[in-house]
């Protein structure tokens, strides 16, 4: 595929983004000479004008916080999962405008599969009683990823139930069964039936004592996914490691969400091994192979 093409990640702050590492590795492996991928500092308020001013050389945009709602609003079309979540992390250029998607869903599902969760199955045979800590945008993406893995039930553990409204709406949009508990009532959560524990809260929310209590209640075949990867190990990851449980990280999520973006931008299958190697080199982190 010849010709100069441009793509970027939009966000604020965005200087720390590792997305260029993944996309640059993919374009090189695919032989896409002249393709570039950059970081662009952009707030949610700035996003509509910025996207509207891009010329035809731009093929795709990755969107991180705080612009994911704005990305969905600026699109002329949207995938079903982007509409359910109410956000988009991916904009793809078409003749008619921009199409929005949310590959964050793939990030969660792919990270859990890499850590040992089974491949997608009919809902009746899927995961059961998954516990998600937090209720922000990452928690909503986790709900979408868990649905794609065949999950029917999800328990949200949050600091403030009033802030869980949007994530509960996502659970309802997928037709799943949801239960909301506060961290103060986490003892009421039936962790012994949980096949996965997904932490989407910021660093510091889950301390050593809470992590030990959560992990102690999980079955031996549970998978722990902690979206935080710096500093590492997190208290939750350390507690899971002591139990011998499989652990996935935010870097695993980043890798798997990038596959879909590369494929939508380029029309080619993502070079997964090369992207994985590039992320490991850049971070010196033990990212699970795809």
Tab-separated table of C-alpha atoms in Angstrom:
chain	number	residue	atom	x	y	z
A	1	UNK	CA	0.000	0.000	0.000
A	2	UNK	CA	1.730	3.148	-1.213
A	3	UNK	CA	1.306	6.826	-0.429
A	4	UNK	CA	1.722	9.052	2.593
A	5	UNK	CA	-0.937	8.556	5.232
A	6	UNK	CA	-1.264	10.109	8.662
A	7	UNK	CA	-2.703	8.947	11.971
A	8	UNK	CA	-2.375	10.127	15.549
A	9	UNK	CA	-3.450	9.724	19.131
A	10	UNK	CA	-5.432	12.653	20.550
A	11	UNK	CA	-5.563	13.357	24.272
A	12	UNK	CA	-4.560	15.629	27.122
A	13	UNK	CA	-2.039	14.943	28.474
A	14	UNK	CA	-0.752	12.756	25.645
A	15	UNK	CA	3.049	12.975	25.820
A	16	UNK	CA	3.220	9.705	27.772
A	17	UNK	CA	1.155	7.702	25.266
A	18	UNK	CA	2.672	4.427	24.087
A	19	UNK	CA	0.345	4.193	21.090
A	20	UNK	CA	3.039	5.483	18.666
A	21	UNK	CA	5.268	2.570	19.689
A	22	UNK	CA	2.580	0.102	18.621
A	23	UNK	CA	1.417	1.837	15.452
A	24	UNK	CA	4.920	2.644	14.199
A	25	UNK	CA	5.914	-1.004	14.659
A	26	UNK	CA	2.796	-2.137	12.806
A	27	UNK	CA	3.266	0.200	9.834
A	28	UNK	CA	6.912	-0.817	9.495
A	29	UNK	CA	6.065	-4.522	9.645
A	30	UNK	CA	3.319	-4.048	7.046
A	31	UNK	CA	5.649	-2.177	4.700
A	32	UNK	CA	3.530	0.982	4.765
A	33	UNK	CA	6.146	3.497	3.691
A	34	UNK	CA	5.194	7.092	4.255
A	35	UNK	CA	2.700	6.285	7.002
A	36	UNK	CA	3.168	8.299	10.186
A	37	UNK	CA	1.610	8.258	13.638
A	38	UNK	CA	2.015	11.103	16.099
A	39	UNK	CA	0.847	12.437	19.448
A	40	UNK	CA	-1.463	15.467	19.367
A	41	UNK	CA	-2.363	17.368	22.528
A	42	UNK	CA	-6.120	17.887	22.341
A	43	UNK	CA	-8.857	18.512	24.891
A	44	UNK	CA	-12.461	17.393	24.482
A	45	UNK	CA	-13.447	20.967	23.631
A	46	UNK	CA	-10.762	21.237	20.948
A	47	UNK	CA	-11.479	17.870	19.335
A	48	UNK	CA	-14.405	18.768	16.991
A	49	UNK	CA	-12.553	21.638	15.319
A	50	UNK	CA	-9.309	19.675	15.091
A	51	UNK	CA	-10.953	16.629	13.504
A	52	UNK	CA	-13.026	18.800	11.192
A	53	UNK	CA	-9.909	20.517	9.886
A	54	UNK	CA	-7.945	17.390	8.929
A	55	UNK	CA	-7.268	16.843	5.236
A	56	UNK	CA	-7.637	13.643	3.243
A	57	UNK	CA	-4.187	12.328	4.164
A	58	UNK	CA	-5.516	11.438	7.615
A	59	UNK	CA	-6.784	7.849	7.824
A	60	UNK	CA	-7.433	7.341	11.522
A	61	UNK	CA	-7.306	8.700	15.031
A	62	UNK	CA	-6.832	7.033	18.385
A	63	UNK	CA	-8.585	8.996	21.119
A	64	UNK	CA	-7.709	8.853	24.781
A	65	UNK	CA	-9.030	10.865	27.708
A	66	UNK	CA	-10.630	13.327	27.910
A	67	UNK	CA	-11.955	13.204	24.345
A	68	UNK	CA	-13.772	9.884	24.060
A	69	UNK	CA	-17.300	11.287	24.330
A	70	UNK	CA	-16.426	14.088	21.934
A	71	UNK	CA	-15.032	11.538	19.475
A	72	UNK	CA	-18.352	9.706	19.383
A	73	UNK	CA	-20.252	12.960	18.952
A	74	UNK	CA	-18.145	14.101	15.989
A	75	UNK	CA	-18.565	10.830	14.060
A	76	UNK	CA	-21.039	10.413	11.214
A	77	UNK	CA	-21.381	6.677	11.971
A	78	UNK	CA	-20.649	4.520	15.010
A	79	UNK	CA	-20.319	0.839	15.839
A	80	UNK	CA	-22.875	-0.787	18.087
A	81	UNK	CA	-20.458	-1.076	20.975
A	82	UNK	CA	-19.445	2.581	20.751
A	83	UNK	CA	-23.118	3.543	20.927
A	84	UNK	CA	-23.697	1.243	23.917
A	85	UNK	CA	-20.704	2.630	25.786
A	86	UNK	CA	-21.375	6.225	24.800
A	87	UNK	CA	-17.689	6.779	23.955
A	88	UNK	CA	-15.203	6.089	21.179
A	89	UNK	CA	-11.451	5.607	21.233
A	90	UNK	CA	-11.171	5.127	17.469
A	91	UNK	CA	-12.100	7.329	14.499
A	92	UNK	CA	-11.640	5.978	10.974
A	93	UNK	CA	-11.831	8.135	7.856
A	94	UNK	CA	-14.390	7.180	5.210
A	95	UNK	CA	-15.726	8.941	2.137
A	96	UNK	CA	-18.713	10.081	4.184
A	97	UNK	CA	-16.856	11.327	7.253
A	98	UNK	CA	-15.583	9.537	10.355
A	99	UNK	CA	-16.701	6.184	11.769
A	100	UNK	CA	-16.397	5.729	15.538
A	101	UNK	CA	-15.561	2.508	17.355
A	102	UNK	CA	-14.342	1.521	20.806
A	103	UNK	CA	-11.521	-1.010	20.630
A	104	UNK	CA	-11.054	-0.613	24.395
A	105	UNK	CA	-13.558	-3.488	24.501
A	106	UNK	CA	-11.051	-5.628	22.576
A	107	UNK	CA	-8.367	-4.510	25.007
A	108	UNK	CA	-10.176	-5.958	28.001
A	109	UNK	CA	-11.339	-9.129	26.264
A	110	UNK	CA	-7.931	-9.762	24.693
A	111	UNK	CA	-6.022	-9.185	27.937
A	112	UNK	CA	-8.282	-11.616	29.795
A	113	UNK	CA	-7.979	-14.241	27.055
A	114	UNK	CA	-4.186	-13.915	27.085
A	115	UNK	CA	-4.258	-14.491	30.841
A	116	UNK	CA	-6.287	-17.664	30.477
A	117	UNK	CA	-9.968	-16.766	30.212
A	118	UNK	CA	-11.662	-19.027	27.625
A	119	UNK	CA	-12.465	-17.941	24.086
A	120	UNK	CA	-15.898	-16.390	23.449
A	121	UNK	CA	-18.807	-18.740	23.997
A	122	UNK	CA	-22.594	-18.530	23.950
A	123	UNK	CA	-23.814	-16.510	26.914
A	124	UNK	CA	-25.201	-19.581	28.640
A	125	UNK	CA	-21.720	-21.127	28.678
A	126	UNK	CA	-19.648	-18.032	29.407
A	127	UNK	CA	-18.069	-16.483	32.448
A	128	UNK	CA	-20.149	-15.922	35.563
A	129	UNK	CA	-20.117	-13.394	38.363
A	130	UNK	CA	-17.281	-11.152	37.257
A	131	UNK	CA	-16.327	-8.375	39.677
A	132	UNK	CA	-15.296	-4.948	38.362
A	133	UNK	CA	-13.754	-2.373	40.696
A	134	UNK	CA	-14.615	1.191	39.651
A	135	UNK	CA	-17.252	2.790	37.467
A	136	UNK	CA	-15.506	5.110	35.000
A	137	UNK	CA	-14.892	4.829	31.272
A	138	UNK	CA	-12.525	1.876	31.693
A	139	UNK	CA	-15.139	0.043	33.762
A	140	UNK	CA	-17.680	0.554	30.987
A	141	UNK	CA	-15.218	-0.829	28.434
A	142	UNK	CA	-14.644	-3.771	30.773
A	143	UNK	CA	-18.372	-4.491	30.732
A	144	UNK	CA	-18.275	-4.599	26.926
A	145	UNK	CA	-15.241	-6.876	26.932
A	146	UNK	CA	-16.783	-9.213	29.485
A	147	UNK	CA	-19.943	-9.417	27.393
A	148	UNK	CA	-17.892	-10.448	24.364
A	149	UNK	CA	-16.375	-13.208	26.501
A	150	UNK	CA	-19.859	-14.548	27.222
A	151	UNK	CA	-20.471	-12.971	30.615
A	152	UNK	CA	-24.032	-12.521	31.876
A	153	UNK	CA	-23.469	-11.109	35.358
A	154	UNK	CA	-21.241	-8.340	36.661
A	155	UNK	CA	-20.808	-6.829	40.108
A	156	UNK	CA	-19.532	-3.258	40.299
A	157	UNK	CA	-17.670	-2.248	43.443
A	158	UNK	CA	-17.501	1.542	43.653
A	159	UNK	CA	-16.707	4.357	46.042
A	160	UNK	CA	-19.863	6.330	45.218
A	161	UNK	CA	-22.929	4.613	43.706
A	162	UNK	CA	-24.064	7.926	42.208
A	163	UNK	CA	-21.011	7.857	39.932
A	164	UNK	CA	-21.883	4.382	38.653
A	165	UNK	CA	-24.947	5.529	36.690
A	166	UNK	CA	-23.263	5.508	33.275
A	167	UNK	CA	-21.641	2.108	33.775
A	168	UNK	CA	-24.927	0.645	35.021
A	169	UNK	CA	-26.532	2.018	31.851
A	170	UNK	CA	-23.918	0.145	29.806
A	171	UNK	CA	-24.713	-3.074	31.678
A	172	UNK	CA	-28.383	-2.545	30.851
A	173	UNK	CA	-27.596	-1.756	27.200
A	174	UNK	CA	-25.882	-5.124	26.870
A	175	UNK	CA	-28.791	-6.904	28.569
A	176	UNK	CA	-26.570	-8.122	31.400
A	177	UNK	CA	-27.439	-8.474	35.063
A	178	UNK	CA	-25.668	-6.011	37.330
A	179	UNK	CA	-25.160	-5.516	41.045
A	180	UNK	CA	-23.603	-2.420	42.641
A	181	UNK	CA	-21.777	-2.486	45.969
A	182	UNK	CA	-19.587	0.084	47.680
A	183	UNK	CA	-16.081	-0.670	48.896
A	184	UNK	CA	-17.511	-0.434	52.395
A	185	UNK	CA	-19.794	-3.385	51.583
A	186	UNK	CA	-17.304	-5.423	49.563
A	187	UNK	CA	-17.684	-8.218	52.108
A	188	UNK	CA	-21.141	-8.854	50.651
A	189	UNK	CA	-19.693	-9.699	47.219
A	190	UNK	CA	-19.552	-13.436	46.463
A	191	UNK	CA	-15.929	-13.519	45.309
A	192	UNK	CA	-15.786	-17.310	45.538
A	193	UNK	CA	-17.855	-17.521	42.326
A	194	UNK	CA	-15.919	-14.850	40.441
A	195	UNK	CA	-13.984	-16.039	37.415
A	196	UNK	CA	-12.358	-12.650	36.932
A	197	UNK	CA	-11.611	-9.556	39.001
A	198	UNK	CA	-11.030	-6.390	36.972
A	199	UNK	CA	-9.635	-3.284	38.663
A	200	UNK	CA	-10.261	-0.002	36.853
A	201	UNK	CA	-9.730	2.343	39.808
A	202	UNK	CA	-6.791	4.793	39.933
A	203	UNK	CA	-3.568	3.854	41.659
A	204	UNK	CA	-3.902	3.998	45.433
A	205	UNK	CA	-7.595	3.142	45.713
A	206	UNK	CA	-6.890	-0.541	46.297
A	207	UNK	CA	-4.359	-0.676	49.115
A	208	UNK	CA	-2.516	-3.708	50.477
A	209	UNK	CA	-5.190	-4.660	53.000
A	210	UNK	CA	-8.054	-4.394	50.510
A	211	UNK	CA	-6.064	-6.272	47.876
A	212	UNK	CA	-5.303	-9.132	50.246
A	213	UNK	CA	-8.953	-9.380	51.241
A	214	UNK	CA	-10.213	-9.393	47.660
A	215	UNK	CA	-7.713	-11.937	46.389
A	216	UNK	CA	-8.218	-14.242	49.381
A	217	UNK	CA	-11.845	-14.652	48.379
A	218	UNK	CA	-11.230	-15.603	44.746
A	219	UNK	CA	-11.234	-19.183	43.428
A	220	UNK	CA	-7.943	-20.729	42.327
A	221	UNK	CA	-8.765	-20.412	38.607
A	222	UNK	CA	-9.699	-16.718	38.705
A	223	UNK	CA	-7.915	-14.150	36.526
A	224	UNK	CA	-7.008	-10.702	37.865
A	225	UNK	CA	-6.805	-7.769	35.445
A	226	UNK	CA	-5.401	-4.528	36.862
A	227	UNK	CA	-5.629	-1.588	34.451
A	228	UNK	CA	-2.907	0.179	36.458
A	229	UNK	CA	0.636	-0.734	35.403
A	230	UNK	CA	2.708	2.000	37.033
A	231	UNK	CA	3.980	1.701	39.667
A	232	UNK	CA	4.240	-2.073	39.389
A	233	UNK	CA	3.441	-4.386	40.956
A	234	UNK	CA	0.239	-2.896	42.275
A	235	UNK	CA	-1.036	-4.164	45.632
A	236	UNK	CA	-3.676	-6.196	43.782
A	237	UNK	CA	-1.165	-7.743	41.381
A	238	UNK	CA	1.214	-8.549	44.232
A	239	UNK	CA	-1.550	-10.230	46.226
A	240	UNK	CA	-2.676	-12.199	43.165
A	241	UNK	CA	0.908	-13.281	42.531
A	242	UNK	CA	1.248	-14.598	46.052
A	243	UNK	CA	-1.892	-16.667	45.451
A	244	UNK	CA	-0.540	-17.956	42.143
A	245	UNK	CA	-3.388	-16.399	40.146
A	246	UNK	CA	-3.008	-15.312	36.535
A	247	UNK	CA	-2.554	-11.536	36.211
A	248	UNK	CA	-3.062	-9.207	33.236
A	249	UNK	CA	-2.227	-5.491	33.116
A	250	UNK	CA	-3.125	-2.217	31.476
A	251	UNK	CA	-0.296	-2.794	29.002
A	252	UNK	CA	-1.966	-6.026	27.901
A	253	UNK	CA	-5.139	-3.999	27.378
A	254	UNK	CA	-3.246	-1.348	25.410
A	255	UNK	CA	-1.718	-3.973	23.122
A	256	UNK	CA	-4.973	-5.719	22.341
A	257	UNK	CA	-6.968	-2.540	21.732
A	258	UNK	CA	-4.291	-1.389	19.261
A	259	UNK	CA	-4.716	-4.459	17.051
A	260	UNK	CA	-8.206	-3.409	16.019
A	261	UNK	CA	-7.175	0.178	15.435
A	262	UNK	CA	-4.320	-0.835	13.145
A	263	UNK	CA	-6.634	-3.100	11.174
A	264	UNK	CA	-9.300	-0.428	10.795
A	265	UNK	CA	-6.772	2.241	9.786
A	266	UNK	CA	-4.850	0.112	7.297
A	267	UNK	CA	-7.228	-2.602	6.090
A	268	UNK	CA	-4.486	-5.145	6.885
A	269	UNK	CA	-4.224	-7.812	9.580
A	270	UNK	CA	-2.344	-6.442	12.564
A	271	UNK	CA	1.239	-7.782	12.880
A	272	UNK	CA	0.663	-8.878	16.449
A	273	UNK	CA	4.058	-10.362	17.216
A	274	UNK	CA	5.924	-7.294	16.000
A	275	UNK	CA	3.649	-4.974	17.965
A	276	UNK	CA	4.107	-7.074	21.094
A	277	UNK	CA	7.886	-7.068	20.730
A	278	UNK	CA	7.932	-3.297	20.254
A	279	UNK	CA	5.887	-2.725	23.420
A	280	UNK	CA	8.136	-5.026	25.455
A	281	UNK	CA	11.245	-3.220	24.167
A	282	UNK	CA	9.779	0.199	24.959
A	283	UNK	CA	8.583	-0.650	28.458
A	284	UNK	CA	10.861	-3.533	29.507
A	285	UNK	CA	7.681	-5.027	30.907
A	286	UNK	CA	6.509	-8.613	30.852
A	287	UNK	CA	3.565	-8.095	28.510
A	288	UNK	CA	1.728	-11.316	27.717
A	289	UNK	CA	2.185	-12.462	24.097
A	290	UNK	CA	-0.997	-12.340	22.006
